[in-house]
Amino acid sequence: MYRYDEFDHAFVSARVEQFKDQVERRLAGELTEEQFRPLRLMNGVYLQLHAYMLRVAVPYGTLSSRQMHKLAHIARRYDRGYGHFTTRQNIQYNWPALKDIPAVLDELASVEMHALQTSGNCIRNVTADHFAGAAADEVGDPRPYAEILRQWSSMHPEFSYLPRKFKIAVTGADRDRAAIQVHDIGLHLKKNESGELGFGVYVGGGQGRTPMVAKKVRDFLPVEDLLTYTTAIVRVYNLNGRRDNKYKARIKILVHETGTEEITRQIETEWQAIKETDLKLPQQDVDAIDAYFAPPNLVQRPEGWSELAAARKADPAFSAWVDQNVTPHKNPDYGVVTISLKPIGGIPGDATDAQMDLVADIAEKFSYDEIRVSHEQNLVLPHVAIADLRIVYDLLLTDGLATANAGLITDIISCPGLDYCALATARSIPVAQRISERFGNPERQADIGELKLKISGCINACGHHHVGHIGILGVEKKGEELYQISLGGSGDEICTIGDITGRGFSSEEIVDAIETIVDRYLEIRTDKEETFLATYRRVGAAPFKDALYSEVANAA
Amino acid sequence: MSVKVLTANRLADGEVVWLGANGEWLEHIDGALIARHAEAVNALEEAGKSAIKSNLVIDVNVIDVEERGTDLFPVRLRERIRQLGPTIRLDLGKQAEKSKAA
Amino acid sequence: MSDIEQPAGELWGREGFREDPYVTAETLEEAGDAPAVILPLGVWLGLTEEIRNASNRKIGVVVAPGESVEPLLPLLDSIPVIALEFPAFSDGRSYSKAELIKNQHHFKGELRAVGDVLIDQVAYMLRTGFDTMKVNHAVTLNRLAGHNLHDVPGYYQPGRGSHTVPGTYSWRRVPGA
């Protein structure tokens, strides 16, 4: 993975010093809250309901064991013994004191981490496929390009006061695990006919109040043009994006109102003017960054498969975990392990300091020191030998980290909701917990199969409900929490925004309503191979609406 | 019938506080200064503005509460969660301190 | 405000504070016989070429964030100063305009930032091409007077007032001419 050089160290420590100064000025009353707010946001510091919240960047979701140990330490020392992994592949601490935050940033800097640009109207932490560098189906590792973008966007003088936040995601496989089409810019790393690497470029996707699937503005952008083209896009946005209405300020609205053809023309015109400038990437620089992400030297471990077969036979629970949470690796002796942070009835994405330490220890011994954070709020061990799966499983089991539910209905994405968030209009975590308990039986969820359920506690859609196969949006209506259901969303390469079923459900009704939908799916699927999403795409909303509104009406 | 109190987060550590009848910012809602009519609400709003200026607190809001016996009960769920802590972690927030004390 | 060490009317540049030779006026008539004046974009564009290029006075132009600088681009050689407004520090459109005017279209005159500028934004402004700023923010004025620019030791983007570092990535720069 990428390592800081002197330049990076000097930059980050200067930023920490600046923020120390800003915090001191704020506490001394030299800066008003209005003036301090954008500065603290640039450093990932929000105010939530109970306290400040610090959002720490995990660039493209990649962590070393040392970094994970540090995150655990921060949770213990400055917070309440846990952290929350988010859909942006970041980690959030919910209880830090403002006066302690400079010290936390010092700690982070010591392991080459920071909280820069995890908030504010700037280019945010660049996200990538959490299986990058490991997945069997990968064309190229997206992380070197995410790293180049991370560097280039750091304290960008022109792009730090954009109309609104700006999110870039990169995927390196045709199977899109990074949800690139619901980002401001989505980059699809691929090869052209001559075998050269480049990007399919998508612009103007996003969720929130007005969900939009991104438009493809370029089928193949050579790697050398990555920064010039991105600059052109962001410049067109910075100049023309709406600033009169916060809810219309994202680039998706600009793309929508301008039209794909015209916005593409504007981007291309700007690009032609800057294409041959200093930002054109020399191959040697791309190679140098690429070298940081060279795959680890994986030891041949062919004995794993027979051992695995025996271990599976001996323990059905282990076998179920392998089926569900282990994904094929480029190297057939290895697997990619998903560590579910979704224990049945638990809080999606939360991990205690002890769990973080355990994962760090396991990664150090069994995953070549690498950990990933997924946008699905799980952790990933990218390089685990098949021969080590059993011991890794046993270790995970010691602290509740071996739930065999990756991709199943209890692997719920949920934003923090009204239990923490100042913007939320309803709680989302308790709903996730109750659904998880309702479907917690391992056989039942395995029978239901792949089903991505996502919950947001407000219209901002941090819980990605628009692209949930089943999405739930919590709102406040007449002082009560009300939950709206949408169906058929998907954040992968065939990206769709879910359709709202109709009137919402109360907190008491919502879990039954979800069960009604799932039961209807089980009745009408052609066979077990037809997933919920495939069934929905075949039959549409009608059978589900019928089940939902007639049954609930009858029950009431 | 609902009355109003003034709430905020403390600048230095973010702690949820309410303006007390004694003019101090309190960590618990008990003892909060209650506004029962429009003039008193205006006074609360003015107190909030001056507290922001003196950089003691941020995110100052006048909220609706109900008087239930001697207890003050915020009308909105959001404010009840601020008063107590996350509903999914009873070991955290003010509810935890209260149960520890009990 | 009493705590401002520098008079608010002064102009700041890399060399420090100096007197602003320009007056700002809504029309040329309003400016009287001032030798240097800055006019709103619409008014400036309405001037004849003869007046714009008159040798006895300098006529600059101020551009609001919502106004496009496109009409100015072919005329840059005849403008002594372009002032880009920052009515609120959060409105960043003028950074891109600075980039266009200075770096893409090689404006030789003075590019000025006017308005609500936080100290933490000054370094950004210098890097995108601003030469001077006329700031109304008291804390910023104090910090500028103390020569504390809140800059970082290295930049991850090319920009004015910086140079490349041998042996590192092409996009990186360090401060200095």
Coordinates of N, CA and C in Angstrom, one line a residue, chain A residues 2 5 7-8 10-11 14 18 21-22 25 30 35 38-39 151-152 154-158 160-161 235 238-239 243 270 273-274 278-279 281-282 285 289 292, chain C residues 89-93 95-97 99-100 104 118-121 124 127-128 137 139 143 150-158 165 168-174:
Chain A
Y2 N 0.2 2.4 -0.2 CA 1.0 3.6 -0.3 C 1.6 4.0 1.0
D5 N 5.9 9.8 2.0 CA 7.3 10.2 1.9 C 7.4 11.5 2.7
F7 N 7.5 14.5 1.9 CA 6.6 15.5 1.4 C 5.2 15.4 2.1
D8 N 4.7 14.1 2.1 CA 3.4 13.9 2.7 C 3.4 14.1 4.2
A10 N 5.3 16.1 5.9 CA 5.4 17.5 6.2 C 4.1 18.2 5.9
F11 N 3.4 17.8 4.9 CA 2.1 18.4 4.6 C 1.1 18.1 5.7
A14 N 1.8 19.9 8.9 CA 1.5 21.3 8.8 C 0.0 21.5 9.0
Q18 N -2.0 23.7 11.7 CA -3.0 24.7 11.3 C -4.3 24.5 12.1
D21 N -4.1 25.5 15.6 CA -4.2 26.9 15.7 C -5.7 27.3 15.6
Q22 N -6.4 26.7 14.6 CA -7.8 27.1 14.4 C -8.6 26.8 15.6
R25 N -7.9 29.3 18.2 CA -8.5 30.6 17.9 C -10.0 30.5 18.2
E30 N -11.7 34.0 19.0 CA -11.2 34.8 17.9 C -11.9 34.4 16.5
Q35 N -17.4 31.1 11.2 CA -16.1 31.1 10.5 C -15.4 29.8 10.7
P38 N -16.6 25.9 8.6 CA -16.0 25.3 7.4 C -14.6 24.8 7.6
L39 N -13.9 25.4 8.6 CA -12.6 24.9 8.9 C -12.6 23.6 9.6
Q151 N -4.1 12.5 -3.8 CA -3.0 13.5 -3.6 C -3.4 14.8 -4.3
W152 N -3.8 14.7 -5.6 CA -4.1 15.9 -6.4 C -5.2 16.7 -5.8
S154 N -5.9 17.0 -2.6 CA -5.6 17.4 -1.2 C -5.4 18.9 -1.2
M155 N -6.2 19.6 -0.4 CA -6.1 21.1 -0.3 C -6.0 21.7 -1.7
H156 N -6.8 21.4 -2.6 CA -6.8 21.9 -3.9 C -7.2 23.4 -3.9
P157 N -6.3 24.3 -4.3 CA -6.6 25.7 -4.1 C -7.9 26.1 -4.9
E158 N -8.1 25.5 -6.0 CA -9.3 25.9 -6.8 C -10.6 25.2 -6.4
S160 N -11.6 23.9 -3.3 CA -11.9 23.7 -1.8 C -13.2 24.3 -1.4
Y161 N -13.8 25.2 -2.3 CA -15.0 25.8 -2.0 C -16.0 25.6 -3.1
R235 N -13.9 21.9 -12.8 CA -13.9 23.3 -13.1 C -15.3 23.7 -13.7
N238 N -17.6 23.8 -10.8 CA -17.3 24.9 -9.8 C -17.9 26.2 -10.4
L239 N -17.7 26.4 -11.7 CA -18.2 27.7 -12.3 C -19.7 27.7 -12.5
R243 N -25.6 27.5 -6.7 CA -25.3 27.8 -5.4 C -26.4 28.5 -4.7
E270 N -13.2 22.5 -22.1 CA -12.2 22.9 -21.1 C -11.0 21.9 -21.1
A273 N -8.3 22.7 -23.6 CA -7.5 23.8 -23.2 C -6.4 23.4 -22.2
I274 N -6.6 22.4 -21.5 CA -5.6 22.1 -20.4 C -5.0 20.7 -20.6
D278 N 0.7 20.8 -17.2 CA 1.5 20.0 -16.2 C 0.8 18.9 -15.5
L279 N -0.5 18.8 -15.6 CA -1.2 17.7 -15.0 C -1.3 16.4 -15.8
L281 N -0.3 13.1 -16.9 CA 0.5 12.1 -16.0 C 1.6 11.5 -16.8
P282 N 2.9 11.6 -16.4 CA 4.0 10.9 -17.0 C 3.9 9.4 -16.6
D285 N 5.5 8.3 -13.3 CA 4.8 8.6 -12.0 C 3.7 7.6 -11.7
I289 N 3.6 5.1 -8.4 CA 2.5 4.9 -7.5 C 2.0 3.5 -7.5
Y292 N 3.7 0.9 -5.3 CA 3.2 0.8 -3.9 C 2.1 -0.3 -3.7
Chain C
F89 N -17.3 33.9 1.9 CA -16.0 33.1 1.7 C -16.3 31.7 1.1
S90 N -17.6 31.3 1.3 CA -17.9 29.9 0.8 C -18.2 29.8 -0.7
D91 N -18.3 31.0 -1.4 CA -18.5 31.0 -2.8 C -17.2 30.9 -3.6
G92 N -16.9 29.7 -4.1 CA -15.6 29.5 -4.7 C -15.4 29.7 -6.2
R93 N -16.5 30.3 -6.8 CA -16.4 30.4 -8.3 C -15.2 31.2 -8.7
Y95 N -12.3 31.4 -7.7 CA -11.0 30.6 -7.8 C -10.8 30.1 -9.3
S96 N -11.9 29.5 -9.8 CA -11.8 29.0 -11.2 C -11.6 30.1 -12.2
K97 N -12.3 31.2 -11.9 CA -12.1 32.3 -12.8 C -10.7 32.8 -12.8
E99 N -8.0 31.1 -12.2 CA -7.3 30.0 -13.0 C -7.4 30.3 -14.5
L100 N -8.7 30.6 -14.9 CA -8.9 30.9 -16.4 C -8.2 32.1 -16.8
Q104 N -4.8 30.3 -17.9 CA -5.1 29.8 -19.2 C -5.0 31.0 -20.2
L118 N -11.2 34.5 4.3 CA -10.6 34.0 5.6 C -9.1 33.8 5.4
I119 N -8.4 33.9 6.5 CA -6.9 33.8 6.4 C -6.5 32.5 5.7
D120 N -7.3 31.5 6.0 CA -6.9 30.2 5.5 C -7.1 30.1 4.0
Q121 N -7.7 31.1 3.4 CA -8.0 31.1 2.0 C -6.9 31.9 1.2
Y124 N -4.5 29.8 -1.0 CA -5.2 29.3 -2.1 C -5.4 30.4 -3.2
R127 N -2.2 31.0 -5.0 CA -1.8 29.9 -5.9 C -2.7 29.9 -7.2
T128 N -4.0 30.3 -7.1 CA -4.8 30.3 -8.3 C -4.6 31.5 -9.1
H137 N -12.4 41.2 6.4 CA -12.4 40.4 7.6 C -11.4 40.8 8.6
V139 N -10.1 39.6 11.4 CA -9.1 38.6 11.9 C -8.1 38.3 10.7
R143 N -4.0 38.8 10.8 CA -3.1 37.8 10.5 C -2.2 38.1 9.3
H150 N -0.7 30.8 6.9 CA -1.3 29.5 7.1 C -1.0 28.6 5.9
D151 N 0.2 28.7 5.4 CA 0.5 27.9 4.2 C 1.0 26.5 4.6
V152 N 1.1 25.6 3.7 CA 1.7 24.3 3.9 C 3.1 24.3 3.2
P153 N 3.9 23.3 3.6 CA 5.3 23.3 3.0 C 5.3 22.7 1.6
G154 N 4.2 22.0 1.2 CA 4.2 21.5 -0.1 C 2.8 21.4 -0.7
Y155 N 2.7 21.5 -2.0 CA 1.4 21.5 -2.7 C 1.3 20.2 -3.5
Y156 N 0.1 19.7 -3.7 CA -0.2 18.6 -4.5 C -0.7 19.0 -5.9
Q157 N -0.6 20.3 -6.2 CA -1.0 20.7 -7.5 C -0.1 21.8 -8.0
P158 N 0.1 21.9 -9.3 CA 0.8 23.1 -9.9 C 0.0 24.3 -9.5
V165 N 9.6 19.9 -7.8 CA 10.6 19.3 -7.0 C 11.2 18.1 -7.8
T168 N 10.4 13.9 -7.6 CA 9.1 13.5 -7.1 C 8.0 13.6 -8.2
Y169 N 6.8 13.4 -7.8 CA 5.7 13.3 -8.8 C 5.5 14.6 -9.5
S170 N 5.1 14.5 -10.7 CA 4.9 15.7 -11.6 C 3.9 16.7 -11.1
W171 N 2.9 16.2 -10.3 CA 1.9 17.2 -9.8 C 2.3 17.9 -8.6
R172 N 3.4 17.6 -8.0 CA 3.8 18.2 -6.7 C 4.6 19.5 -6.9
R173 N 4.4 20.4 -6.0 CA 5.2 21.6 -6.0 C 5.6 22.0 -4.6
V174 N 6.6 22.9 -4.5 CA 6.9 23.5 -3.2 C 6.8 25.0 -3.4

